[in-house]
Amino acid sequence: MSKRDFLRLTDLSLAECSEVYGLATVVKRDPRGERKRALDGRSVAIVLEKASTRTRASFEVGVSQLGGHPVVISLEGSQLARGEPVADTARVLERYCDAIVYRTSSSDRMTEMATARVPVINALTDTGHPVQVLCDVFTMEEVLAANGKGPRLRGRKVAFVGDGSGNMARSMIEAARLFEFQLHLCAPPGFRPPAYEVAKAAELVVLHDDPRKALRDVSFVHTDVWASMGQEGEAETRRKAFAGFTLDARLLSAAPPDAWVMHCLPAHRGEEIDDATLEGPRSIVWQQAENRLHVQKALLLFLLGLA
Ligand code: CP
Ligand code: NVA
């Protein structure tokens, strides 16, 4: 059987996502249950070329809760920082580890890591954050079910307000296509997603100029930082370009009163979201962050054929 990677959301079919979500529900209910030795004797490399709190901690804890050994390799202190090719790193890690979780900048580096003979999970590049969005769809469906609104996101409206050219928005577009929800995306000019990515999800992605219009009738409102990792030098320009895009009570008044607010975190309070909204009753960001642990454990088991 050939190895399975998770480099983009559509590397899984809808049915496979359902399988992962079913398993995530099981491991969430009983983190130390029957799966606690599932990775016994196995190791997972977590290679981080950019900063991380949630991704690192959730994968590291997740692997150890499954009885495996996580090997965290940060850029600084590794030979990657001294120019060792990613492909060489992949050829070595595949000999020690059963899977590789990788966070980097470019898709090319991700593709190079995926030459490893073991499953590679994309833990963020500049153009996508598929593992976050896989977990976020689980959270949205969990919240819908818990509130008696049916178990599936399919056919519902979700808004994304903010940087449409960033990794989160772009993975959300892919998610709209896979899970068949309607994504209402509003970003200022110059920060819209690439047209070819929108075109692939044609009738499921609606672009807006006015953030208030994007929020009409949605079940969830999602956002992300205005300046992603590596774009710190553009922070001031971006603050100006994104004026009026802060998720606050004024903007949220355009959404239904029962719409939930999401953010992948870390948040820049006062920029893309204000403190009151992040901490308010409509925010599900902490549940969203927690589910990284459960869904990623399920994803690892699935990719390793241990589901
Ligand atoms: N949301 C997310 O991926 O967080 P980290 O950058 O802290 O891993
Ligand atoms: N868009 C953000 C996501 C962080 C999890 C970034 O790339 O910095």
mmCIF file of C-alpha atoms and ligand atoms in Angstrom:
data_model
loop_
_atom_site.group_PDB
_atom_site.id
_atom_site.type_symbol
_atom_site.label_atom_id
_atom_site.label_comp_id
_atom_site.label_asym_id
_atom_site.label_seq_id
_atom_site.Cartn_x
_atom_site.Cartn_y
_atom_site.Cartn_z
ATOM 1 C CA MET A 1 0.000 0.000 0.000
ATOM 2 C CA SER A 2 1.388 3.414 -0.907
ATOM 3 C CA LYS A 3 1.904 5.957 1.845
ATOM 4 C CA ARG A 4 -0.697 8.657 2.416
ATOM 5 C CA ASP A 5 0.233 12.325 2.873
ATOM 6 C CA PHE A 6 -1.928 15.183 4.038
ATOM 7 C CA LEU A 7 -0.506 18.135 2.138
ATOM 8 C CA ARG A 8 -3.836 19.718 1.201
ATOM 9 C CA LEU A 9 -7.394 19.169 2.395
ATOM 10 C CA THR A 10 -8.398 17.391 -0.774
ATOM 11 C CA ASP A 11 -5.797 14.699 -0.128
ATOM 12 C CA LEU A 12 -8.688 13.190 1.844
ATOM 13 C CA SER A 13 -12.068 12.405 0.345
ATOM 14 C CA LEU A 14 -15.226 13.509 2.111
ATOM 15 C CA ALA A 15 -15.816 9.937 3.275
ATOM 16 C CA GLU A 16 -12.263 9.756 4.671
ATOM 17 C CA CYS A 17 -12.773 13.051 6.529
ATOM 18 C CA SER A 18 -15.911 11.551 8.081
ATOM 19 C CA GLU A 19 -13.863 8.550 9.149
ATOM 20 C CA VAL A 20 -11.229 10.837 10.715
ATOM 21 C CA TYR A 21 -13.950 12.851 12.481
ATOM 22 C CA GLY A 22 -15.580 9.687 13.826
ATOM 23 C CA LEU A 23 -12.264 8.591 15.258
ATOM 24 C CA ALA A 24 -11.596 12.104 16.612
ATOM 25 C CA THR A 25 -14.892 11.911 18.504
ATOM 26 C CA VAL A 26 -13.802 8.594 20.036
ATOM 27 C CA VAL A 27 -10.356 9.816 21.119
ATOM 28 C CA LYS A 28 -11.825 13.096 22.389
ATOM 29 C CA ARG A 29 -14.346 11.248 24.555
ATOM 30 C CA ASP A 30 -11.687 8.997 26.043
ATOM 31 C CA PRO A 31 -8.151 10.332 25.473
ATOM 32 C CA ARG A 32 -6.606 7.526 27.475
ATOM 33 C CA GLY A 33 -8.918 4.822 26.166
ATOM 34 C CA GLU A 34 -8.308 1.873 23.881
ATOM 35 C CA ARG A 35 -6.115 3.903 21.504
ATOM 36 C CA LYS A 36 -3.550 4.760 24.143
ATOM 37 C CA ARG A 37 -0.984 2.253 22.826
ATOM 38 C CA ALA A 38 -1.862 2.686 19.124
ATOM 39 C CA LEU A 39 1.515 4.288 18.321
ATOM 40 C CA ASP A 40 3.497 2.017 20.607
ATOM 41 C CA GLY A 41 7.072 1.792 19.335
ATOM 42 C CA ARG A 42 6.506 4.492 16.690
ATOM 43 C CA SER A 43 7.975 7.974 16.381
ATOM 44 C CA VAL A 44 6.658 11.096 14.688
ATOM 45 C CA ALA A 45 8.947 13.954 13.643
ATOM 46 C CA ILE A 46 7.519 17.458 14.091
ATOM 47 C CA VAL A 47 9.711 19.770 12.026
ATOM 48 C CA LEU A 48 9.008 23.465 12.552
ATOM 49 C CA GLU A 49 10.649 26.131 10.402
ATOM 50 C CA LYS A 50 8.291 28.776 11.786
ATOM 51 C CA ALA A 51 7.037 29.601 15.260
ATOM 52 C CA SER A 52 4.259 27.457 16.723
ATOM 53 C CA THR A 53 2.442 26.958 19.999
ATOM 54 C CA ARG A 54 -0.762 25.014 19.217
ATOM 55 C CA THR A 55 0.550 22.879 16.364
ATOM 56 C CA ARG A 56 3.643 21.839 18.216
ATOM 57 C CA ALA A 57 1.916 21.177 21.543
ATOM 58 C CA SER A 58 -1.103 19.399 20.053
ATOM 59 C CA PHE A 59 0.968 17.066 17.871
ATOM 60 C CA GLU A 60 3.543 16.439 20.592
ATOM 61 C CA VAL A 61 0.924 15.688 23.254
ATOM 62 C CA GLY A 62 -1.217 13.783 20.751
ATOM 63 C CA VAL A 63 1.589 11.430 19.751
ATOM 64 C CA SER A 64 2.513 10.797 23.354
ATOM 65 C CA GLN A 65 -1.148 10.164 24.338
ATOM 66 C CA LEU A 66 -1.205 7.478 21.629
ATOM 67 C CA GLY A 67 1.882 5.840 23.120
ATOM 68 C CA GLY A 68 4.293 7.098 20.460
ATOM 69 C CA HIS A 69 7.403 9.236 20.647
ATOM 70 C CA PRO A 70 7.341 12.786 19.238
ATOM 71 C CA VAL A 71 10.643 14.199 17.948
ATOM 72 C CA VAL A 72 10.433 17.987 17.746
ATOM 73 C CA ILE A 73 12.958 19.643 15.425
ATOM 74 C CA SER A 74 12.959 23.425 15.321
ATOM 75 C CA LEU A 75 14.721 25.328 12.583
ATOM 76 C CA GLU A 76 17.242 26.889 14.919
ATOM 77 C CA GLY A 77 19.601 24.206 16.089
ATOM 78 C CA SER A 78 18.870 21.915 13.147
ATOM 79 C CA GLN A 79 20.954 21.446 10.026
ATOM 80 C CA LEU A 80 18.052 22.849 7.969
ATOM 81 C CA ALA A 81 19.032 26.283 9.289
ATOM 82 C CA ARG A 82 22.545 25.677 7.940
ATOM 83 C CA GLY A 83 21.249 24.834 4.484
ATOM 84 C CA GLU A 84 20.877 21.054 4.507
ATOM 85 C CA PRO A 85 18.416 20.246 1.700
ATOM 86 C CA VAL A 86 14.892 19.344 2.772
ATOM 87 C CA ALA A 87 15.062 16.194 0.616
ATOM 88 C CA ASP A 88 18.129 14.982 2.524
ATOM 89 C CA THR A 89 16.340 15.668 5.810
ATOM 90 C CA ALA A 90 13.358 13.673 4.505
ATOM 91 C CA ARG A 91 15.595 10.725 3.552
ATOM 92 C CA VAL A 92 17.013 10.609 7.044
ATOM 93 C CA LEU A 93 13.806 11.172 9.007
ATOM 94 C CA GLU A 94 11.979 8.434 7.073
ATOM 95 C CA ARG A 95 14.545 6.003 8.461
ATOM 96 C CA TYR A 96 13.822 6.986 12.080
ATOM 97 C CA CYS A 97 10.198 8.053 12.106
ATOM 98 C CA ASP A 98 6.825 6.721 11.016
ATOM 99 C CA ALA A 99 5.398 10.106 10.003
ATOM 100 C CA ILE A 100 6.580 13.688 9.555
ATOM 101 C CA VAL A 101 4.648 16.818 10.519
ATOM 102 C CA TYR A 102 6.172 19.796 8.714
ATOM 103 C CA ARG A 103 5.706 23.582 8.965
ATOM 104 C CA THR A 104 7.565 25.684 6.421
ATOM 105 C CA SER A 105 7.178 28.695 4.114
ATOM 106 C CA SER A 106 7.027 27.432 0.576
ATOM 107 C CA SER A 107 4.977 24.715 -1.091
ATOM 108 C CA ASP A 108 8.180 23.612 -2.830
ATOM 109 C CA ARG A 109 9.815 22.771 0.476
ATOM 110 C CA MET A 110 6.666 20.915 1.544
ATOM 111 C CA THR A 111 6.718 18.909 -1.702
ATOM 112 C CA GLU A 112 10.367 18.105 -1.100
ATOM 113 C CA MET A 113 9.633 16.818 2.406
ATOM 114 C CA ALA A 114 6.845 14.700 0.934
ATOM 115 C CA THR A 115 9.464 12.690 -0.973
ATOM 116 C CA ALA A 116 9.912 10.852 2.348
ATOM 117 C CA ARG A 117 8.592 7.304 2.251
ATOM 118 C CA VAL A 118 6.441 7.962 5.340
ATOM 119 C CA PRO A 119 3.265 10.088 5.603
ATOM 120 C CA VAL A 120 3.891 13.847 5.666
ATOM 121 C CA ILE A 121 1.385 16.237 7.219
ATOM 122 C CA ASN A 122 1.370 19.878 6.130
ATOM 123 C CA ALA A 123 1.329 21.882 9.357
ATOM 124 C CA LEU A 124 1.250 25.262 7.524
ATOM 125 C CA THR A 125 2.916 26.912 4.579
ATOM 126 C CA ASP A 126 2.476 30.442 3.257
ATOM 127 C CA THR A 127 -0.334 29.201 1.008
ATOM 128 C CA GLY A 128 -2.287 26.828 3.207
ATOM 129 C CA HIS A 129 -3.036 25.585 6.701
ATOM 130 C CA PRO A 130 -4.977 22.421 5.868
ATOM 131 C CA VAL A 131 -4.602 20.648 9.194
ATOM 132 C CA GLN A 132 -6.065 23.683 11.004
ATOM 133 C CA VAL A 133 -9.029 23.837 8.647
ATOM 134 C CA LEU A 134 -9.603 20.058 8.855
ATOM 135 C CA CYS A 135 -9.884 20.535 12.626
ATOM 136 C CA ASP A 136 -12.051 23.657 12.216
ATOM 137 C CA VAL A 137 -14.659 21.870 10.107
ATOM 138 C CA PHE A 138 -14.841 19.226 12.847
ATOM 139 C CA THR A 139 -15.407 22.015 15.392
ATOM 140 C CA MET A 140 -18.118 23.648 13.283
ATOM 141 C CA GLU A 141 -19.960 20.346 12.876
ATOM 142 C CA GLU A 142 -19.535 19.573 16.570
ATOM 143 C CA VAL A 143 -21.025 22.963 17.496
ATOM 144 C CA LEU A 144 -23.919 22.535 15.053
ATOM 145 C CA ALA A 145 -24.718 19.107 16.462
ATOM 146 C CA ALA A 146 -24.476 20.289 20.079
ATOM 147 C CA ASN A 147 -26.962 23.057 19.301
ATOM 148 C CA GLY A 148 -29.483 20.828 17.559
ATOM 149 C CA LYS A 149 -28.685 22.244 14.133
ATOM 150 C CA GLY A 150 -27.833 18.987 12.409
ATOM 151 C CA PRO A 151 -24.463 17.365 12.109
ATOM 152 C CA ARG A 152 -23.199 18.660 8.749
ATOM 153 C CA LEU A 153 -21.796 21.930 7.479
ATOM 154 C CA ARG A 154 -22.894 21.087 3.940
ATOM 155 C CA GLY A 155 -25.145 23.801 2.463
ATOM 156 C CA ARG A 156 -24.482 26.283 5.298
ATOM 157 C CA LYS A 157 -22.893 29.701 4.987
ATOM 158 C CA VAL A 158 -19.537 30.519 6.555
ATOM 159 C CA ALA A 159 -17.859 33.927 6.383
ATOM 160 C CA PHE A 160 -14.147 34.627 6.259
ATOM 161 C CA VAL A 161 -13.268 38.263 6.852
ATOM 162 C CA GLY A 162 -9.676 39.463 6.591
ATOM 163 C CA ASP A 163 -6.635 38.378 4.634
ATOM 164 C CA GLY A 164 -8.040 36.472 1.681
ATOM 165 C CA SER A 165 -4.566 35.867 0.283
ATOM 166 C CA GLY A 166 -3.324 34.135 3.434
ATOM 167 C CA ASN A 167 -2.966 30.457 4.254
ATOM 168 C CA MET A 168 -6.161 30.228 6.318
ATOM 169 C CA ALA A 169 -8.459 31.790 3.731
ATOM 170 C CA ARG A 170 -6.978 29.639 0.996
ATOM 171 C CA SER A 171 -7.490 26.415 2.919
ATOM 172 C CA MET A 172 -11.036 27.557 3.745
ATOM 173 C CA ILE A 173 -11.705 27.826 -0.007
ATOM 174 C CA GLU A 174 -10.534 24.254 -0.422
ATOM 175 C CA ALA A 175 -12.741 23.226 2.494
ATOM 176 C CA ALA A 176 -15.800 24.854 0.888
ATOM 177 C CA ARG A 177 -15.198 22.694 -2.162
ATOM 178 C CA LEU A 178 -14.669 19.485 -0.193
ATOM 179 C CA PHE A 179 -17.425 19.906 2.400
ATOM 180 C CA GLU A 180 -19.791 21.808 0.077
ATOM 181 C CA PHE A 181 -20.504 24.798 2.297
ATOM 182 C CA GLN A 182 -20.840 28.339 0.980
ATOM 183 C CA LEU A 183 -17.871 30.527 1.822
ATOM 184 C CA HIS A 184 -18.534 34.272 1.871
ATOM 185 C CA LEU A 185 -15.131 35.871 1.758
ATOM 186 C CA CYS A 186 -14.394 39.538 2.199
ATOM 187 C CA ALA A 187 -10.874 40.946 1.843
ATOM 188 C CA PRO A 188 -9.634 44.382 0.821
ATOM 189 C CA PRO A 189 -8.298 44.892 -2.717
ATOM 190 C CA GLY A 190 -4.807 43.480 -3.016
ATOM 191 C CA PHE A 191 -5.517 40.812 -0.388
ATOM 192 C CA ARG A 192 -7.982 38.628 -2.268
ATOM 193 C CA PRO A 193 -7.303 34.945 -2.912
ATOM 194 C CA PRO A 194 -5.809 33.898 -6.256
ATOM 195 C CA ALA A 195 -8.548 33.788 -8.916
ATOM 196 C CA TYR A 196 -7.625 30.243 -9.997
ATOM 197 C CA GLU A 197 -8.193 28.934 -6.473
ATOM 198 C CA VAL A 198 -11.571 30.664 -6.233
ATOM 199 C CA ALA A 199 -12.495 29.351 -9.702
ATOM 200 C CA LYS A 200 -11.954 25.755 -8.565
ATOM 201 C CA ALA A 201 -14.643 26.229 -5.928
ATOM 202 C CA ALA A 202 -16.715 28.404 -8.302
ATOM 203 C CA GLU A 203 -20.282 28.404 -7.049
ATOM 204 C CA LEU A 204 -19.301 27.747 -3.425
ATOM 205 C CA VAL A 205 -17.179 30.860 -2.896
ATOM 206 C CA VAL A 206 -18.709 34.333 -2.988
ATOM 207 C CA LEU A 207 -16.365 37.327 -2.857
ATOM 208 C CA HIS A 208 -17.605 40.519 -1.178
ATOM 209 C CA ASP A 209 -16.368 44.101 -1.043
ATOM 210 C CA ASP A 210 -18.316 44.969 2.097
ATOM 211 C CA PRO A 211 -17.609 42.821 5.176
ATOM 212 C CA ARG A 212 -21.137 43.427 6.504
ATOM 213 C CA LYS A 213 -22.595 41.800 3.402
ATOM 214 C CA ALA A 214 -20.336 38.766 3.815
ATOM 215 C CA LEU A 215 -21.796 38.179 7.286
ATOM 216 C CA ARG A 216 -25.439 37.986 6.238
ATOM 217 C CA ASP A 217 -27.120 34.662 7.158
ATOM 218 C CA VAL A 218 -23.878 32.900 8.099
ATOM 219 C CA SER A 219 -23.531 30.228 10.782
ATOM 220 C CA PHE A 220 -19.838 30.937 11.449
ATOM 221 C CA VAL A 221 -17.526 33.924 11.065
ATOM 222 C CA HIS A 222 -13.874 33.062 10.686
ATOM 223 C CA THR A 223 -10.836 35.318 10.656
ATOM 224 C CA ASP A 224 -7.045 35.251 10.873
ATOM 225 C CA VAL A 225 -4.234 37.716 11.506
ATOM 226 C CA TRP A 226 -3.688 40.484 8.963
ATOM 227 C CA ALA A 227 0.082 39.968 8.859
ATOM 228 C CA SER A 228 1.109 36.319 8.910
ATOM 229 C CA MET A 229 4.460 34.916 9.996
ATOM 230 C CA GLY A 230 7.088 36.270 7.626
ATOM 231 C CA GLN A 231 5.011 39.384 6.827
ATOM 232 C CA GLU A 232 5.886 41.332 9.955
ATOM 233 C CA GLY A 233 7.517 44.049 7.841
ATOM 234 C CA GLU A 234 4.162 44.722 6.142
ATOM 235 C CA ALA A 235 2.224 44.972 9.401
ATOM 236 C CA GLU A 236 1.745 48.751 9.283
ATOM 237 C CA THR A 237 0.662 48.809 5.606
ATOM 238 C CA ARG A 238 -1.692 45.945 6.268
ATOM 239 C CA ARG A 239 -3.215 47.640 9.342
ATOM 240 C CA LYS A 240 -4.163 50.546 7.077
ATOM 241 C CA ALA A 241 -5.458 48.315 4.238
ATOM 242 C CA PHE A 242 -7.616 46.262 6.621
ATOM 243 C CA ALA A 243 -9.250 49.235 8.386
ATOM 244 C CA GLY A 244 -12.938 48.373 8.892
ATOM 245 C CA PHE A 245 -12.285 44.633 8.896
ATOM 246 C CA THR A 246 -11.985 44.199 12.678
ATOM 247 C CA LEU A 247 -14.414 41.603 14.013
ATOM 248 C CA ASP A 248 -16.120 43.624 16.731
ATOM 249 C CA ALA A 249 -19.670 44.184 17.975
ATOM 250 C CA ARG A 250 -20.340 46.718 15.225
ATOM 251 C CA LEU A 251 -19.328 44.389 12.392
ATOM 252 C CA LEU A 252 -20.862 41.310 14.040
ATOM 253 C CA SER A 253 -24.230 43.070 14.204
ATOM 254 C CA ALA A 254 -24.460 42.242 10.481
ATOM 255 C CA ALA A 255 -24.367 38.494 11.270
ATOM 256 C CA PRO A 256 -27.254 36.474 12.707
ATOM 257 C CA PRO A 257 -27.279 36.704 16.536
ATOM 258 C CA ASP A 258 -26.518 32.986 16.803
ATOM 259 C CA ALA A 259 -23.489 33.019 14.474
ATOM 260 C CA TRP A 260 -20.304 31.696 16.099
ATOM 261 C CA VAL A 261 -16.895 33.365 15.882
ATOM 262 C CA MET A 262 -13.711 31.470 15.054
ATOM 263 C CA HIS A 263 -10.013 32.315 14.908
ATOM 264 C CA CYS A 264 -7.170 29.862 14.399
ATOM 265 C CA LEU A 265 -5.006 31.838 16.880
ATOM 266 C CA PRO A 266 -2.693 33.478 17.718
ATOM 267 C CA ALA A 267 -4.935 36.552 17.665
ATOM 268 C CA HIS A 268 -3.803 40.148 17.489
ATOM 269 C CA ARG A 269 -6.439 41.679 19.747
ATOM 270 C CA GLY A 270 -7.555 45.064 18.464
ATOM 271 C CA GLU A 271 -6.582 44.258 14.880
ATOM 272 C CA GLU A 272 -8.516 41.461 13.127
ATOM 273 C CA ILE A 273 -10.663 40.843 16.229
ATOM 274 C CA ASP A 274 -11.304 42.820 19.393
ATOM 275 C CA ASP A 275 -10.935 41.492 22.898
ATOM 276 C CA ALA A 276 -14.683 41.509 23.662
ATOM 277 C CA THR A 277 -15.485 39.404 20.597
ATOM 278 C CA LEU A 278 -12.679 36.923 21.192
ATOM 279 C CA GLU A 279 -13.758 36.483 24.814
ATOM 280 C CA GLY A 280 -17.490 36.882 24.142
ATOM 281 C CA PRO A 281 -20.302 34.295 24.216
ATOM 282 C CA ARG A 282 -20.216 33.780 20.451
ATOM 283 C CA SER A 283 -16.549 32.841 20.410
ATOM 284 C CA ILE A 284 -15.686 29.142 20.030
ATOM 285 C CA VAL A 285 -11.950 29.736 19.639
ATOM 286 C CA TRP A 286 -10.891 27.723 22.685
ATOM 287 C CA GLN A 287 -12.936 24.692 21.655
ATOM 288 C CA GLN A 288 -11.442 25.197 18.185
ATOM 289 C CA ALA A 289 -7.924 25.175 19.640
ATOM 290 C CA GLU A 290 -8.646 22.105 21.766
ATOM 291 C CA ASN A 291 -9.914 20.119 18.814
ATOM 292 C CA ARG A 292 -6.512 20.399 17.138
ATOM 293 C CA LEU A 293 -5.391 17.693 19.571
ATOM 294 C CA HIS A 294 -8.241 15.257 18.967
ATOM 295 C CA VAL A 295 -8.550 15.571 15.191
ATOM 296 C CA GLN A 296 -4.799 15.410 14.585
ATOM 297 C CA LYS A 297 -4.553 12.224 16.665
ATOM 298 C CA ALA A 298 -7.259 10.742 14.457
ATOM 299 C CA LEU A 299 -5.527 11.993 11.304
ATOM 300 C CA LEU A 300 -2.241 10.377 12.331
ATOM 301 C CA LEU A 301 -3.962 7.056 13.016
ATOM 302 C CA PHE A 302 -5.773 7.258 9.693
ATOM 303 C CA LEU A 303 -2.651 8.061 7.631
ATOM 304 C CA LEU A 304 -0.716 5.298 9.351
ATOM 305 C CA GLY A 305 -3.448 2.773 8.586
ATOM 306 C CA LEU A 306 -4.222 2.356 12.283
ATOM 307 C CA ALA A 307 -7.742 3.807 12.319
HETATM 308 N N1 CP B 1 -3.214 27.935 14.836
HETATM 309 C C1 CP B 1 -1.934 27.514 14.835
HETATM 310 O O1 CP B 1 -1.489 26.777 13.948
HETATM 311 O O2 CP B 1 -1.243 27.955 15.915
HETATM 312 P P1 CP B 1 0.344 27.854 16.123
HETATM 313 O O3 CP B 1 0.983 28.782 15.130
HETATM 314 O O4 CP B 1 0.534 28.301 17.543
HETATM 315 O O5 CP B 1 0.768 26.446 15.890
HETATM 316 N N1 NVA B 2 -1.904 33.056 8.930
HETATM 317 C C1 NVA B 2 -1.192 32.802 10.153
HETATM 318 C C2 NVA B 2 -1.658 31.536 10.773
HETATM 319 C C3 NVA B 2 -0.986 31.180 12.059
HETATM 320 C C4 NVA B 2 -1.443 29.880 12.623
HETATM 321 C C5 NVA B 2 0.286 32.759 9.864
HETATM 322 O O1 NVA B 2 0.682 32.147 8.870
HETATM 323 O O2 NVA B 2 1.054 33.345 10.622
#
